[in-house]
Coordinates of C-alpha atoms in Angstrom, one line a residue:
X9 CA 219.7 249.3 -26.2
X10 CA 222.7 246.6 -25.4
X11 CA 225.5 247.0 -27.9
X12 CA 228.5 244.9 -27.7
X13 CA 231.6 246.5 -27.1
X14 CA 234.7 246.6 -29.7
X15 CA 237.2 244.2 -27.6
X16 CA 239.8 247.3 -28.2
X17 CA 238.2 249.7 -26.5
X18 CA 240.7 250.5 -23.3
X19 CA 240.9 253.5 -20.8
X20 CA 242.4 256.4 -21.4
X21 CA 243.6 259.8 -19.3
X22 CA 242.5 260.4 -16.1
X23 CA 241.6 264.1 -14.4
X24 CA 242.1 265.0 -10.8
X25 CA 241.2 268.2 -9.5
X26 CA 243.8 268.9 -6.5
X27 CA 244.3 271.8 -4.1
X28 CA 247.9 272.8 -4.7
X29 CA 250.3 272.1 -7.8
X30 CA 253.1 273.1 -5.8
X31 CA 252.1 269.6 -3.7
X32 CA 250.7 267.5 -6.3
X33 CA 252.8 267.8 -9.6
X34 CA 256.4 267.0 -7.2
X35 CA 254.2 264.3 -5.4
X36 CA 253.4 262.7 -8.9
X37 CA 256.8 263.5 -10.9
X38 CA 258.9 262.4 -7.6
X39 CA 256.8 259.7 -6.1
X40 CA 254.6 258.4 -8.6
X41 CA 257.8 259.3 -11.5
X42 CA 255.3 260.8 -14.7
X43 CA 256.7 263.6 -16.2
X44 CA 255.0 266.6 -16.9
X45 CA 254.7 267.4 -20.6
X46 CA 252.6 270.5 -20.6
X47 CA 251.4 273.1 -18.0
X48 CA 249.0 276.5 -18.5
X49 CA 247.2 278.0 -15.9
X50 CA 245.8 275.8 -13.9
X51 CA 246.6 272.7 -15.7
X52 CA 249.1 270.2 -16.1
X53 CA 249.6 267.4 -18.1
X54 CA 251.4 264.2 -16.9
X55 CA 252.6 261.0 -18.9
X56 CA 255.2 258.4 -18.7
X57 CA 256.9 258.0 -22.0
X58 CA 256.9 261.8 -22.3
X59 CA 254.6 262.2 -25.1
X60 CA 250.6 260.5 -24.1
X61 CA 248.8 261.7 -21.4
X62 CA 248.4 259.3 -18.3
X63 CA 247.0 262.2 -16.2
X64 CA 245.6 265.8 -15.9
X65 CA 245.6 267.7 -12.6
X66 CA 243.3 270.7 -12.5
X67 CA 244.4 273.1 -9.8
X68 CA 241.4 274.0 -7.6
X69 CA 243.2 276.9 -5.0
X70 CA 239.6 277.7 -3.5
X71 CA 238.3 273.8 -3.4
X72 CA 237.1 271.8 -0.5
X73 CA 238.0 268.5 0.4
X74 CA 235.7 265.5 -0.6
X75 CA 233.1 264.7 2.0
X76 CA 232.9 261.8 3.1
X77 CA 230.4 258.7 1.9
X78 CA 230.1 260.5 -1.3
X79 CA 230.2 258.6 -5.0
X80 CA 233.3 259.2 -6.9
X81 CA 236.9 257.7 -7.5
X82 CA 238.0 254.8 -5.3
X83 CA 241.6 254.7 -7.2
X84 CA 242.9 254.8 -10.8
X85 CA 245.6 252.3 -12.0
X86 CA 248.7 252.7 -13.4
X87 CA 249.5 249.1 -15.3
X88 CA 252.8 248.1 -15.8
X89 CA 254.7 246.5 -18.4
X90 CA 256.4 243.7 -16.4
X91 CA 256.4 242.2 -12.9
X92 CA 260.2 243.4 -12.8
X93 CA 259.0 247.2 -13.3
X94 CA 256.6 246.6 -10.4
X95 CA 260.0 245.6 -8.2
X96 CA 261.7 248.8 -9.1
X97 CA 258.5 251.0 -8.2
X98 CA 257.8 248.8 -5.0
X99 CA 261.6 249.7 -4.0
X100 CA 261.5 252.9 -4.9
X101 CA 258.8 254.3 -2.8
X102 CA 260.1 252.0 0.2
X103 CA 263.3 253.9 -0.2
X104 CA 261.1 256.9 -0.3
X105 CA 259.7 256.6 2.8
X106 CA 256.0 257.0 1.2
X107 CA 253.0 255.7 3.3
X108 CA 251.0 252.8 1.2
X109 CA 248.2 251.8 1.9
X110 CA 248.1 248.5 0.8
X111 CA 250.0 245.5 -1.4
X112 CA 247.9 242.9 -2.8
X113 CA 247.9 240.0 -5.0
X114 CA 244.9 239.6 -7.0
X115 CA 245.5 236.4 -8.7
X116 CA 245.4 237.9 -12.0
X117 CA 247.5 241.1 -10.7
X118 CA 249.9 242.0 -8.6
X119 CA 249.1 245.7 -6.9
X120 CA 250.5 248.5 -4.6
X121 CA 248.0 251.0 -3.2
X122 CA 249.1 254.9 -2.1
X123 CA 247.1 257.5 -1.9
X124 CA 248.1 261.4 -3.5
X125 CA 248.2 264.4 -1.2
X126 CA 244.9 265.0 -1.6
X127 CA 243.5 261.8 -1.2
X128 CA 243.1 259.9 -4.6
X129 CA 244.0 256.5 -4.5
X130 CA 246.0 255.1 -6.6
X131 CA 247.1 251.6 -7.5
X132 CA 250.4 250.6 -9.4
X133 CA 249.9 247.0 -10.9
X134 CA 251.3 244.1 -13.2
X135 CA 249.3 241.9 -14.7
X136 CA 250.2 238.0 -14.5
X137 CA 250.2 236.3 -18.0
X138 CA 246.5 235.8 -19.1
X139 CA 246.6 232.4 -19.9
X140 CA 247.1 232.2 -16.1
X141 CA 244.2 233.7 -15.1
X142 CA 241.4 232.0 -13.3
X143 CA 238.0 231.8 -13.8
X144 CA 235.3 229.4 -12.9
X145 CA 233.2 226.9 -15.2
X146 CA 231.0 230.0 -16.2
X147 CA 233.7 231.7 -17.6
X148 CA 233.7 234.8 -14.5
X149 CA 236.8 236.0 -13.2
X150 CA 238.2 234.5 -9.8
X151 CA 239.5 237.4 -7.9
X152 CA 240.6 237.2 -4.4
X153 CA 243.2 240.3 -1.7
X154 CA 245.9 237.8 -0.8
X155 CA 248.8 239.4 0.6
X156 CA 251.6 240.3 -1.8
X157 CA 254.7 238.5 -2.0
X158 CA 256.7 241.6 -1.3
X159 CA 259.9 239.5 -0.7
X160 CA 259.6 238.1 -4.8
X161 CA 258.5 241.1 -5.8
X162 CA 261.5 243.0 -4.3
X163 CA 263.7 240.6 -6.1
X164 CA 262.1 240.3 -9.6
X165 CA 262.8 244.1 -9.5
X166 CA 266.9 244.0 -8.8
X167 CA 267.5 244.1 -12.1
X168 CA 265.6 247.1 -13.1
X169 CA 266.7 250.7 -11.9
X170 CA 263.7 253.2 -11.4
X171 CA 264.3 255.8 -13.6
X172 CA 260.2 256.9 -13.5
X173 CA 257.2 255.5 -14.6
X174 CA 258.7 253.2 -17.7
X175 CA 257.6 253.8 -21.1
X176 CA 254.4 251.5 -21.9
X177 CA 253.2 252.4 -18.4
X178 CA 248.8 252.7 -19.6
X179 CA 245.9 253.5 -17.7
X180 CA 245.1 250.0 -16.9
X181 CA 241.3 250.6 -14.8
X182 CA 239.5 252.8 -12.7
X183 CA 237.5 251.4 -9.3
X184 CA 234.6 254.1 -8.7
X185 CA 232.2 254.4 -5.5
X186 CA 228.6 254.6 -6.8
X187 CA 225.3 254.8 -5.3
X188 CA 223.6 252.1 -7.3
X189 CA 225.2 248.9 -7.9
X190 CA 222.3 247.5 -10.2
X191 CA 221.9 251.1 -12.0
X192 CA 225.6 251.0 -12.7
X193 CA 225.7 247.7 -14.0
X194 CA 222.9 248.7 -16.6
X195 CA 224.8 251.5 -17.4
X196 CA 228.2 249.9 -18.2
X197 CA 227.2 246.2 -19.0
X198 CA 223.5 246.9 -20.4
X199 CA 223.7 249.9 -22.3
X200 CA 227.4 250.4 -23.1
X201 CA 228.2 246.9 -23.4
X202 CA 231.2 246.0 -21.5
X203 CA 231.5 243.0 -20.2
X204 CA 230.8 241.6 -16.9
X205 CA 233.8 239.7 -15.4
X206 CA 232.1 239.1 -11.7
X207 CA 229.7 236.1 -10.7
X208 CA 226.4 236.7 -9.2
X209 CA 227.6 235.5 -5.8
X210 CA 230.8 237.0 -6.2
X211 CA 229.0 240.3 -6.8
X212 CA 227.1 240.2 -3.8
X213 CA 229.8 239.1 -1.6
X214 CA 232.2 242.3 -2.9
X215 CA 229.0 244.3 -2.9
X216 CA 230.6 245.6 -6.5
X217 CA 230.9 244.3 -10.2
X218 CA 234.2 244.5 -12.5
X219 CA 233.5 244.8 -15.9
X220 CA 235.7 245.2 -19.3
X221 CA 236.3 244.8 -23.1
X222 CA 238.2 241.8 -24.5
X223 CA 238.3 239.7 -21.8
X224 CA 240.6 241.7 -19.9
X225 CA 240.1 241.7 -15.8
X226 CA 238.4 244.7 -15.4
X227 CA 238.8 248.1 -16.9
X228 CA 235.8 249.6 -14.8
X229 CA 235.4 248.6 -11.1
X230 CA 232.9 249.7 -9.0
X231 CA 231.5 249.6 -5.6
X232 CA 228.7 250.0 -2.9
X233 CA 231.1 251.0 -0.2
X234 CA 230.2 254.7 0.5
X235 CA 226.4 253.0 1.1
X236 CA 223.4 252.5 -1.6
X237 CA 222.2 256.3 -2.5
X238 CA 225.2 257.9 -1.6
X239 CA 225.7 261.5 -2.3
X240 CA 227.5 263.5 -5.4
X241 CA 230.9 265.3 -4.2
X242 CA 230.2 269.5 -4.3
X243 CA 231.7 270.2 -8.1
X244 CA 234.3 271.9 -6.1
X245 CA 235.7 269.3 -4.2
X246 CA 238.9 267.4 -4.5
X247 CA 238.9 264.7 -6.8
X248 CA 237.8 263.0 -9.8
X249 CA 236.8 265.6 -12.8
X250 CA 236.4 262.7 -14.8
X251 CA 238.1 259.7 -16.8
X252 CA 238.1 258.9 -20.4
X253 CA 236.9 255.6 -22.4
X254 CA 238.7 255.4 -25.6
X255 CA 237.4 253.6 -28.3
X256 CA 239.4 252.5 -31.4
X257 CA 237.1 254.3 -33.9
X258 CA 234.7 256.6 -34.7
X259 CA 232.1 254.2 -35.7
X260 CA 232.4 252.5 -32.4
X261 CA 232.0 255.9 -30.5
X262 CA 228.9 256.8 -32.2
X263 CA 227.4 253.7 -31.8
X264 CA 228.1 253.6 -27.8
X265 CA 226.4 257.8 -28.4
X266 CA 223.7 256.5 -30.2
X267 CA 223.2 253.5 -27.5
X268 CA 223.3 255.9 -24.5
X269 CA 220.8 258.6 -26.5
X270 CA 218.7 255.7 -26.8
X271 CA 218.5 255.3 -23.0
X272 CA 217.7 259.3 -23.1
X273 CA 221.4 259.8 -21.4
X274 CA 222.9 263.1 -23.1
X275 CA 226.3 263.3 -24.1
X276 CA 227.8 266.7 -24.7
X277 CA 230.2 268.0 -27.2
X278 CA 233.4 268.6 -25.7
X279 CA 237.0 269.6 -26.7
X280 CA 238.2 265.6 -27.5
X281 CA 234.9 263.8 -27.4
X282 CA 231.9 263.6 -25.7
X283 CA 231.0 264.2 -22.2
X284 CA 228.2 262.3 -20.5
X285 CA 227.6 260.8 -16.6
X286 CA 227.1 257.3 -15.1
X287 CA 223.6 257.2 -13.2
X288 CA 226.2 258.1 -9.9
X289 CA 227.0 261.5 -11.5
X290 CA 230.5 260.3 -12.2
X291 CA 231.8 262.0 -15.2
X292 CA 233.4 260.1 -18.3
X293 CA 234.9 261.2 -21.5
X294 CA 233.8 259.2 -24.6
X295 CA 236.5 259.4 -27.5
X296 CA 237.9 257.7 -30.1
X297 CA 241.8 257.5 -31.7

């Protein structure tokens, strides 16, 4: 059943499992500069203003690393406020000494790529004013990996001292491998309802799709990389436990419940929504404010 998709609906909290927190949380307070706000047992609870969770790491002590060519997380992405805070962040893990593994510009973003200890990747991004954004006479997004004007971003950035992720910092998207690029797209376009944001021949020249709600660039990317049928991670691996779609209501919640029961896709009851898994076996919290 399609259902179009409240243009409010955004990402929110992402949850890694990870081998050691006495790697991870100084890696992501130090490095990545979130703050942890709450820790029991083996989890912690990481945010940027200090009160809303950005990210929860479950400590796996016993867990394997993800195989390789397996579905899962390609990277999570920490959005930005400003170009400026981009600057500070881009300095700051220069000065660091931190390994990235890549520094893009999008055309509709600017991003920095790192990866965690454990081998999540993670973008840091600013968005360039939307009425800037490209898109062709169909109304898809025109995307392109153009190498970052590190120089301009460097100086847009003098003004601003790094002090940690700055408040307003949100989940901005998630890129996911998958094993099917048309059962995904159903999935997230035909039965959830986001929006598709990449051409036909753009889609088969990334092998992926971007999709969103309201407009945006993408809030959900994801790819054929790892290779068409590729493999679930072991539940114990490193990695994604899941990521959460937040929707602005109840109303809208159970209608994107009552469209994926339609499809015969189960959603369980969890503590702070709903639990349910893409056709990859990716794992995604449904909830609502």
């Amino acid at each position: 059943m399609f259902m179009a998709i409240d243009p409010r609906v955004h990402l929110g909290p992402v949850c890694l499992k990870v081998k050691d927190f006495g790697v991870s949380i100084p890696f992501y307070e130090k490095i990545i500069g979130l703050r942890t706000i709450r820790r029991e047992g083996n989890t912690a609870v990481l945010s940027a203003d200090g009160k809303d969770p950005l990210l929860y790491l479950e400590e796996l002590k016993n867990g394997e690393k993800k195989p390789a060519r397996t579905t899962g997380l390609y990277h999570f992405a920490l959005l930005l406020p400003g170009r400026n805070h981009l600057g500070a962040a881009l300095a700051h893990l220069l000065a660091a000494g931190y390994p990235l593994t890549g520094a893009s510009d999008h055309l509709f973003s600017e991003a920095i790529y790192l990866s965690d200890p454990d081998g999540n990747g993670i973008e840091i991004y600013a968005d360039r004013p939307r009425d800037t954004w490209q898109r062709d006479e169909e109304g898809y997004i025109l995307s392109a990996t153009l190498p970052l004007d590190v120089k301009s971003v460097l100086s847009e950035g003098k003004g601003t001292p790094w002090t940690g992720m700055p408040e307003g910092t949100k989940m901005g998207h998630i890129h996911l491998h998958v094993a099917d690029l048309e059962a995904a797209e159903h999935f997230y376009a035909g039965i959830l309802g986001f929006e598709i944001q990449f051409s036909p021949q753009m889609k088969a020249m990334f092998q992926g799709q971007f999709v969103s709600a309201g407009g945006y660039h993408h809030h959900i990317g994801f790819n054929l990389w790892m290779g068409k049928g590729a493999k679930q991670p072991p539940e114990n691996s490193f990695g994604l436990k899941h990521y959460t779609i937040r929707y602005p209501d109840a109303d809208s919640c159970h209608h994107a419940l009552r469209a994926l029961a339609g499809e015969g896709i189960e959603a369980e009851p969890v503590p702070g929504g709903h639990l349910v898994r893409d056709p990859s076996g990716i794992p995604i919290l449904l909830t609502h404010a």
